[in-house]
Short mmCIF file of C-alpha atoms (C1' of nucleotides) and ligand atoms in Angstrom, two decimals:
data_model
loop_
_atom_site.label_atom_id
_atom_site.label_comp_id
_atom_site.label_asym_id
_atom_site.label_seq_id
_atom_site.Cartn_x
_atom_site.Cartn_y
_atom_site.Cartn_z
CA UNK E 1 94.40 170.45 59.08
CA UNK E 2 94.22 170.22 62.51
CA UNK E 3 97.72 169.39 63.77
CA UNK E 4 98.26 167.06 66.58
CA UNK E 5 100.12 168.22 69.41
CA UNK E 6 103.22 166.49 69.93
CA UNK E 7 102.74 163.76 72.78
CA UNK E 8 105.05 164.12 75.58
CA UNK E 9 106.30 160.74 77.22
CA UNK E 10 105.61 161.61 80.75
CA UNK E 11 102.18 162.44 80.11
CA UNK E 12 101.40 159.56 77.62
CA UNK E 13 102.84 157.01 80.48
CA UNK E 14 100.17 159.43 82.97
CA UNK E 15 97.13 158.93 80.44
CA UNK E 16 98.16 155.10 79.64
CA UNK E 17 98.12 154.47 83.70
CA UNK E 18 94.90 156.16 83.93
CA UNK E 19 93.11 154.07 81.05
CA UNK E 20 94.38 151.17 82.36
CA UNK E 21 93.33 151.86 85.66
CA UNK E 22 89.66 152.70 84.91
CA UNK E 23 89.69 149.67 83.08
CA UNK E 24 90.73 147.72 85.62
CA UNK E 25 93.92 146.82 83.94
CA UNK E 26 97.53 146.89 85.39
CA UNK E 27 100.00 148.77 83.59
CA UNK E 28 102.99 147.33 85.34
CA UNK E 29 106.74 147.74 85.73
CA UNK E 30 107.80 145.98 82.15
CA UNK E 31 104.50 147.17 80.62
CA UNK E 32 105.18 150.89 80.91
CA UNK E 33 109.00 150.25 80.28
CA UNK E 34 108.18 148.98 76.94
CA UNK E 35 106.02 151.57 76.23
CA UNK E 36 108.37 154.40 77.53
CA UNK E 37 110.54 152.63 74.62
CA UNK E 38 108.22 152.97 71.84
CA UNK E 39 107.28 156.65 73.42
CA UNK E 40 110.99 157.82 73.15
CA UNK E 41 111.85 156.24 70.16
CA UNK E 42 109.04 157.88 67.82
CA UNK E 43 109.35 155.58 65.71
CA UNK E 44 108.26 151.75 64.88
CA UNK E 45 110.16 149.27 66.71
CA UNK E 46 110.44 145.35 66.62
CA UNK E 47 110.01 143.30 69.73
CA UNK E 48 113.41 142.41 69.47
CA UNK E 49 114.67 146.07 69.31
CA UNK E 50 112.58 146.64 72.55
CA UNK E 51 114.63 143.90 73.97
CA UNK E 52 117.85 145.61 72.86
CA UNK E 53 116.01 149.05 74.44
CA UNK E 54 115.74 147.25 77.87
CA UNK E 55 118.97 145.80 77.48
CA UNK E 56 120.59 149.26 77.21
CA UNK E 57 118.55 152.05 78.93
CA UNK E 58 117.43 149.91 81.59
CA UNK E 59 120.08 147.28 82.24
CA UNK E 60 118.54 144.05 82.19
CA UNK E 61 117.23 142.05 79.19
CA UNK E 62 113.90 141.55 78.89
CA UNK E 63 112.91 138.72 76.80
CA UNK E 64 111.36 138.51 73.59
CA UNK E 65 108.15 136.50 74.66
CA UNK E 66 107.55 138.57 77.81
CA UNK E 67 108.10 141.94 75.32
CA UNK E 68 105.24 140.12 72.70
CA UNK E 69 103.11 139.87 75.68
CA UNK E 70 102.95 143.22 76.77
CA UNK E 71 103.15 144.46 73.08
CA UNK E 72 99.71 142.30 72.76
CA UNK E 73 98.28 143.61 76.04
CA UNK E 74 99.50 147.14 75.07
CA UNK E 75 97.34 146.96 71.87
CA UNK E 76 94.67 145.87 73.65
CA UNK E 77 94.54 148.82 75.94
CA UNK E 78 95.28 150.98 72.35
CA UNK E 79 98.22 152.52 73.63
CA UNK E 80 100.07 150.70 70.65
CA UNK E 81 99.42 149.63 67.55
CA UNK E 82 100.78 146.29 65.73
CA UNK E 83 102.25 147.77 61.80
CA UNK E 84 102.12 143.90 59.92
CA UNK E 85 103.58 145.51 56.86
CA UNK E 86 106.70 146.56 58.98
CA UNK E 87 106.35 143.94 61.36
CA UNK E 88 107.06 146.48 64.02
CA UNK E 89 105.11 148.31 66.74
CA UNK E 90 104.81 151.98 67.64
CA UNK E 91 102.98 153.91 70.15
CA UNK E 92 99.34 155.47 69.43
CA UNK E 93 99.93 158.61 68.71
CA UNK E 94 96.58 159.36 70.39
CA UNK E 95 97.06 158.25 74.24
CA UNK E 96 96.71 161.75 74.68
CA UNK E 97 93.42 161.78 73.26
CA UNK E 98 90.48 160.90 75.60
CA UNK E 99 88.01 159.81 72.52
CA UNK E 100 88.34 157.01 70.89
CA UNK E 101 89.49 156.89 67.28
CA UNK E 102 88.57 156.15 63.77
CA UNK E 103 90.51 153.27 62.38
CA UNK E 104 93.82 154.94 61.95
CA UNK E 105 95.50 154.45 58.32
CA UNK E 106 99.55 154.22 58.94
CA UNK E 107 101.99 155.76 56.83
CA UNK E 108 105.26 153.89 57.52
CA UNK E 109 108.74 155.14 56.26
CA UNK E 110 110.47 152.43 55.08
CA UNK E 111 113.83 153.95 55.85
CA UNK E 112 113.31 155.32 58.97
CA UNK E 113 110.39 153.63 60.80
CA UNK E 114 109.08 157.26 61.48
CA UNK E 115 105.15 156.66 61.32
CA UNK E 116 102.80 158.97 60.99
CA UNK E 117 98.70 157.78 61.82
CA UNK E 118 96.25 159.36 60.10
CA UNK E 119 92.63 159.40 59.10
CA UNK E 120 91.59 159.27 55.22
CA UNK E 121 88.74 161.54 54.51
CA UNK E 122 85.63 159.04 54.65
CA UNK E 123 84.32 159.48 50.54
CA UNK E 124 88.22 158.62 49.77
CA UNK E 125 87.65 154.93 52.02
CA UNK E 126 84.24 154.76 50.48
CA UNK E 127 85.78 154.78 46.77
CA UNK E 128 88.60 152.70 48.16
CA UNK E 129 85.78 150.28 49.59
CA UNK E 130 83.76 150.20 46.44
CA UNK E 131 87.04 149.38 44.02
CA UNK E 132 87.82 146.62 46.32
CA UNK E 133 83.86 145.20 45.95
CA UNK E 134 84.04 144.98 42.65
CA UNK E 135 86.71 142.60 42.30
CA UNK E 136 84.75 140.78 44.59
CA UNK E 137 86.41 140.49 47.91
CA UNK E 138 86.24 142.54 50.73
CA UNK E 139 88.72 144.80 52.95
CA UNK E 140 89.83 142.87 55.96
CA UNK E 141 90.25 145.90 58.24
CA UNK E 142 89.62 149.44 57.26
CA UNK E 143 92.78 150.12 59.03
CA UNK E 144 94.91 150.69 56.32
CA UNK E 145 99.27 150.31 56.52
CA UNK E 146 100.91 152.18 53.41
CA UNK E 147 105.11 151.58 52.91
CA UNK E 148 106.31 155.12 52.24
CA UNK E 149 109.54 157.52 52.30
CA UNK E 150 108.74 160.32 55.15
CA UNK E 151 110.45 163.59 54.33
CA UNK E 152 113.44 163.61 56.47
CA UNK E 153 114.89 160.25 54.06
CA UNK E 154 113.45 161.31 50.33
CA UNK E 155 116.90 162.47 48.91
CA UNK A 1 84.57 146.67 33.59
CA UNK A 2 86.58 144.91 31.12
CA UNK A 3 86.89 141.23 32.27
CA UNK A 4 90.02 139.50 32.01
CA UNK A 5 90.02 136.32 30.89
CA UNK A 6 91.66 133.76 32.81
CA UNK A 7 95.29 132.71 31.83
CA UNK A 8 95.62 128.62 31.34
CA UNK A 9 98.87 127.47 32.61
CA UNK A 10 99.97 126.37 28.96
CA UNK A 11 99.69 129.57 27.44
CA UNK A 12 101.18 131.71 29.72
CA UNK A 13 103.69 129.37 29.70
CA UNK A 14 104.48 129.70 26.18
CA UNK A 15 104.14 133.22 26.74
CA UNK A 16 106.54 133.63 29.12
CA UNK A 17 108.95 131.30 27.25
CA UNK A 18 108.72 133.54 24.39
CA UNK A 19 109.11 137.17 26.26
CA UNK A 20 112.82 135.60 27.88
CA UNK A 21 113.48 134.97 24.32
CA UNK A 22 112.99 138.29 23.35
CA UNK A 23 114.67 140.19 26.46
CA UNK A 24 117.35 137.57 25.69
CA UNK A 25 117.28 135.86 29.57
CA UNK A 26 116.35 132.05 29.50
CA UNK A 27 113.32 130.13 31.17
CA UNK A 28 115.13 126.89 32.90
CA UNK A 29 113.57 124.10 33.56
CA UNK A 30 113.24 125.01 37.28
CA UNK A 31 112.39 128.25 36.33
CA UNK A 32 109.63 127.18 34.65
CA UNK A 33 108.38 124.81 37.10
CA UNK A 34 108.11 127.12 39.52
CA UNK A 35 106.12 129.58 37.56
CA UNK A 36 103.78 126.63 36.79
CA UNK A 37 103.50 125.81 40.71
CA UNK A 38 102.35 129.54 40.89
CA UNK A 39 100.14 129.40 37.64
CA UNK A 40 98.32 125.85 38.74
CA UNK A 41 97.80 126.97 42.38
CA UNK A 42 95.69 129.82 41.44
CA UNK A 43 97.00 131.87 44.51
CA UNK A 44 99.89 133.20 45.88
CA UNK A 45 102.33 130.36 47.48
CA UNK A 46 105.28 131.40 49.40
CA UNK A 47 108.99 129.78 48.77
CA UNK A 48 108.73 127.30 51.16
CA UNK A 49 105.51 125.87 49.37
CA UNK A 50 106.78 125.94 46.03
CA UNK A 51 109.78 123.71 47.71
CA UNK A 52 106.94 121.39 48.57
CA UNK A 53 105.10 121.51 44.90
CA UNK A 54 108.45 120.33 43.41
CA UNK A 55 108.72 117.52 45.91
CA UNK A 56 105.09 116.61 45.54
CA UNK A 57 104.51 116.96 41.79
CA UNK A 58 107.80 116.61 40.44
CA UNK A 59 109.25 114.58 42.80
CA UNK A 60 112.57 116.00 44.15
CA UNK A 61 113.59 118.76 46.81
CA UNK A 62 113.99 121.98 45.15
CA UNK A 63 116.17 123.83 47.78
CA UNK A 64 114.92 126.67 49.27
CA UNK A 65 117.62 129.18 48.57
CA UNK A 66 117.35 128.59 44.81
CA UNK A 67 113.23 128.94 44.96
CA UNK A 68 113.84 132.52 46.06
CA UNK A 69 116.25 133.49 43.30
CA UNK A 70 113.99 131.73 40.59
CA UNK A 71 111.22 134.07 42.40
CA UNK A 72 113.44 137.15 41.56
CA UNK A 73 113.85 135.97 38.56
CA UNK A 74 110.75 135.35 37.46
CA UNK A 75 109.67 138.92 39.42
CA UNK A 76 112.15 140.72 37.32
CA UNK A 77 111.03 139.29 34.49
CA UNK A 78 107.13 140.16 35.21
CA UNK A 79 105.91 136.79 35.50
CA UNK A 80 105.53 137.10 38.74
CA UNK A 81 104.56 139.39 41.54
CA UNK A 82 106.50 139.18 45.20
CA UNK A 83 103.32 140.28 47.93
CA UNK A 84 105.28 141.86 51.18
CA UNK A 85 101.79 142.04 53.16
CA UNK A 86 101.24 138.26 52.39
CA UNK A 87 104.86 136.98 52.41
CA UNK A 88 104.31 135.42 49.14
CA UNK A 89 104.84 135.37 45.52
CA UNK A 90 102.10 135.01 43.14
CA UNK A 91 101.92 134.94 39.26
CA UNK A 92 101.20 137.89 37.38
CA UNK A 93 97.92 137.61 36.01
CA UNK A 94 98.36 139.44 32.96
CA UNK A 95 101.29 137.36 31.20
CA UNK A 96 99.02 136.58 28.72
CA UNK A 97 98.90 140.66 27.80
CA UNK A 98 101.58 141.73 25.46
CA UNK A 99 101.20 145.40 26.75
CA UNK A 100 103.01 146.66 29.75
CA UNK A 101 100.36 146.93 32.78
CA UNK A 102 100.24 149.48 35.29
CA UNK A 103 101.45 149.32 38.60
CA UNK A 104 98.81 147.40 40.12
CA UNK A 105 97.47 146.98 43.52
CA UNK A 106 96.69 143.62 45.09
CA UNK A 107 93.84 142.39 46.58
CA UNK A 108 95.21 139.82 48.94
CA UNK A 109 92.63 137.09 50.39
CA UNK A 110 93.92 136.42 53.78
CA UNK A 111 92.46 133.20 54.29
CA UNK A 112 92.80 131.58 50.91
CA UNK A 113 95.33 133.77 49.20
CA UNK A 114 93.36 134.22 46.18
CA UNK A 115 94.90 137.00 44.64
CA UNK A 116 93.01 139.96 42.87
CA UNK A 117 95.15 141.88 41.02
CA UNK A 118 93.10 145.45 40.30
CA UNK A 119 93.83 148.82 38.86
CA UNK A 120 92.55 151.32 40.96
CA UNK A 121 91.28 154.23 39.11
CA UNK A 122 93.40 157.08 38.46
CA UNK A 123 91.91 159.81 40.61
CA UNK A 124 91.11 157.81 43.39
CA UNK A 125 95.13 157.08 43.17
CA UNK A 126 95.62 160.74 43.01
CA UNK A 127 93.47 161.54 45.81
CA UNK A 128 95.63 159.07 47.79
CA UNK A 129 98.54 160.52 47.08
CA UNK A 130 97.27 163.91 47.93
CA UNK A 131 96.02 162.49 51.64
CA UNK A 132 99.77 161.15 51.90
CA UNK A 133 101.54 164.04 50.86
CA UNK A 134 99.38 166.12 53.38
CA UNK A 135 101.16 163.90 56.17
CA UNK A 136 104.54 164.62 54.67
CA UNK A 137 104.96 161.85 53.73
CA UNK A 138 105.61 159.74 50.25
CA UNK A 139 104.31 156.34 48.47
CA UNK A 140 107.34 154.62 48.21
CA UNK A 141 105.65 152.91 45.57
CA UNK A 142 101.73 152.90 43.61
CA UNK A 143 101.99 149.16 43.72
CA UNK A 144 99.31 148.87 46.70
CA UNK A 145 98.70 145.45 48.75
CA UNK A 146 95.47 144.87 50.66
CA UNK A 147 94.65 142.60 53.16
CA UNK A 148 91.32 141.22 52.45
CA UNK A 149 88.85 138.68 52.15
CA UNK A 150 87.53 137.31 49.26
CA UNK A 151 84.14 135.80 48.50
CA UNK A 152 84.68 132.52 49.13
CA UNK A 153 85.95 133.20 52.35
CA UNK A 154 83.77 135.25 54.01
CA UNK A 155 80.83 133.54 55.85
"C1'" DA O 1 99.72 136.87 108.47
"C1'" DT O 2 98.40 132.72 105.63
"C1'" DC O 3 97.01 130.41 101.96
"C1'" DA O 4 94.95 129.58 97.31
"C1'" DA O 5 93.98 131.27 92.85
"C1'" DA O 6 95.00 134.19 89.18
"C1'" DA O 7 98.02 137.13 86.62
"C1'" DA O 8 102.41 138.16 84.90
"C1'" DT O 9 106.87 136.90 83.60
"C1'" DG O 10 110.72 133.66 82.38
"C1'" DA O 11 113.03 129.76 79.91
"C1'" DT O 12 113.28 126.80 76.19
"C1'" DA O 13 112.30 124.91 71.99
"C1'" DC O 14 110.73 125.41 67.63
"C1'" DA O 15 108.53 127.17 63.09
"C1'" DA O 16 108.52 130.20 58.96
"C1'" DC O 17 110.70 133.41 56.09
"C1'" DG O 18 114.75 135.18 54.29
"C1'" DT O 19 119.96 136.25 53.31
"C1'" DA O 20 125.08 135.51 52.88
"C1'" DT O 21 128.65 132.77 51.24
"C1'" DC O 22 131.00 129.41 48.94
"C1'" DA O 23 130.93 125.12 46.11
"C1'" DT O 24 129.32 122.70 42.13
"C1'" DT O 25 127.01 122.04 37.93
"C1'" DT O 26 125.35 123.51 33.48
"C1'" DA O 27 125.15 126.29 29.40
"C1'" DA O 28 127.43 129.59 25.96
"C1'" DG O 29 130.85 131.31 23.10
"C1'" DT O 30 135.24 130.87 21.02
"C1'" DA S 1 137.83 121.16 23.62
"C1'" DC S 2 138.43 124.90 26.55
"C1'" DT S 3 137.16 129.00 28.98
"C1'" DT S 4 133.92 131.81 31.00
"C1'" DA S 5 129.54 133.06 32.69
"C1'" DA S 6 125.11 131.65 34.38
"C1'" DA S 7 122.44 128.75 37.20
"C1'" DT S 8 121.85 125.79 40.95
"C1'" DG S 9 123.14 123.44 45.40
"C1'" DA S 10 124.72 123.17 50.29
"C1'" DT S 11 125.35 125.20 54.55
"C1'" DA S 12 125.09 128.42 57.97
"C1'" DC S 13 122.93 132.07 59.92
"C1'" DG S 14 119.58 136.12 61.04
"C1'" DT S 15 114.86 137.87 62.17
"C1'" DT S 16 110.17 137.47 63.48
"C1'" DG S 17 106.98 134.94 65.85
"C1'" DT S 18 104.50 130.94 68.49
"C1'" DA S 19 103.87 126.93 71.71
"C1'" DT S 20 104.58 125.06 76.09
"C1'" DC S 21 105.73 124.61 80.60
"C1'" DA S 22 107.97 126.58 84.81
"C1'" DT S 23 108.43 130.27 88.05
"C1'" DT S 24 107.40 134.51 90.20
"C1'" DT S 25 104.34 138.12 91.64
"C1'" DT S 26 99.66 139.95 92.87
"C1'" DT S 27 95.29 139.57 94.54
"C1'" DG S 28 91.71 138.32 97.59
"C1'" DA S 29 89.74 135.65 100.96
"C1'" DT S 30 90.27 133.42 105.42
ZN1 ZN V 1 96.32 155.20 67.46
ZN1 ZN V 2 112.05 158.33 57.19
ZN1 ZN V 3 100.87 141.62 37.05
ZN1 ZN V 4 89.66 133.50 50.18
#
DNA sequence: ATCAAAAATGATACAACGTATCATTTAAGT
DNA sequence: ACTTAAATGATACGTTGTATCATTTTTGAT
């Protein structure tokens, strides 16, 4: 298994201001402080935790409907993804990455927020796909959020 | 695939009168009430909407802070199933089954909130845990929740 | 540089879900 | 009837998230 090489936040912020740049994006001031939050944290973190983050790395508080609006427009450039089990937010872990990729499945500790994106093998979504069709309804999304225990909190 | 016949309100009902008997807890009047909002609406309801079925239908304010312990109630009692994708409670559909079921997963329509509740086949379970447990990481439960669409829904 | 339009951010109010705490009512057991 | 435990009610609060309108900042054309 092909481990991922640990992103580093300097070049993450590098790659982000790149996308958004050939995509004609900005990646402003507040937009790459937030994500510098998530980045450092390595972990999932609520809008209002990002507020808190801004509040005390950076001095100032930043409030919670400007931090949802660059959490949405950070999504949209896939430099963060949206967890709705957790109700939290944490960086790709793939900024790094120049292709684009699959539909990530999330593992999300529950204790920790550590998250860890990763791809089921394809027959494994295909079973999962089929089991779901035969009760008659239909996966919304193929990308997949699973509540778990990482291995730094099972006792 | 064994199909499971529906559960009418009335008999589950009963049955769930007769299984606090046995475990020795009681099923209260608002207890029961509440389960029936569940069992009648076919779906899963959150608190706040069984507060409105007792103030529609039965005609007085059920206060929101006692719906959610009647939910744990009822949840600890199996009747009823709390979904943390969906934010909502739903009754279990197998009251009507003396034996114990499995942990089940939920197939959660996100329109409607029809709820499926399915038993995913053992190896395809196991194969899921396997994919996890690569990542280092842990189900913190087999009890799985999907966000999908059912047929009805889907255009 | 100036001005107008668009993009980004801020302020405020509110909605939905949920918990903590204490008071009151109801049922159970003696 | 009395005491105790269980169940319910009332109130306040915490967290996540949206809706709306105001203000600031950028951009692009003149
Ligand atoms: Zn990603
Ligand atoms: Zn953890
Ligand atoms: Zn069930
Ligand atoms: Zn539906």
């Amino acid at each position: 298994m092909a481990a991922h090489k640990a992103q580093t936040t300097l070049s993450a912020l590098k790659q982000a201001e790149s996308r958004c740049n050939t995509r004609g994006t900005r990646l402003t001031e507040k937009r790459r402080q937030v994500l510098t939050g998530l980045l450092d944290s390595k972990k999932a973190l609520s809008a209002y935790e990002l507020t808190d983050y801004c509040r005390d790395h950076l001095g100032y508080q930043l409030p919670a409907m400007s931090v949802y609006r660059i959490l949405e427009f950070l999504e949209g450039e896939s430099l963060v993804h949206r967890l709705d089990l957790a109700k939290k937010y944490v960086a790709c872990s793939h900024i790094l990455c120049d292709h684009e990729h699959d539909l990530p499945q999330f593992l999300i500790c529950k204790e920790c927020y550590r998250v860890q994106e990763i791809s089921i093998k394809r027959n494994l979504m295909q079973s999962l796909n089929r089991s779901v069709e035969e009760a008659d309804f239909k996966l919304a999304s193929q990308q997949l959020e699973f509540d778990c225990v990482c291995s730094d909190c099972y006792e």
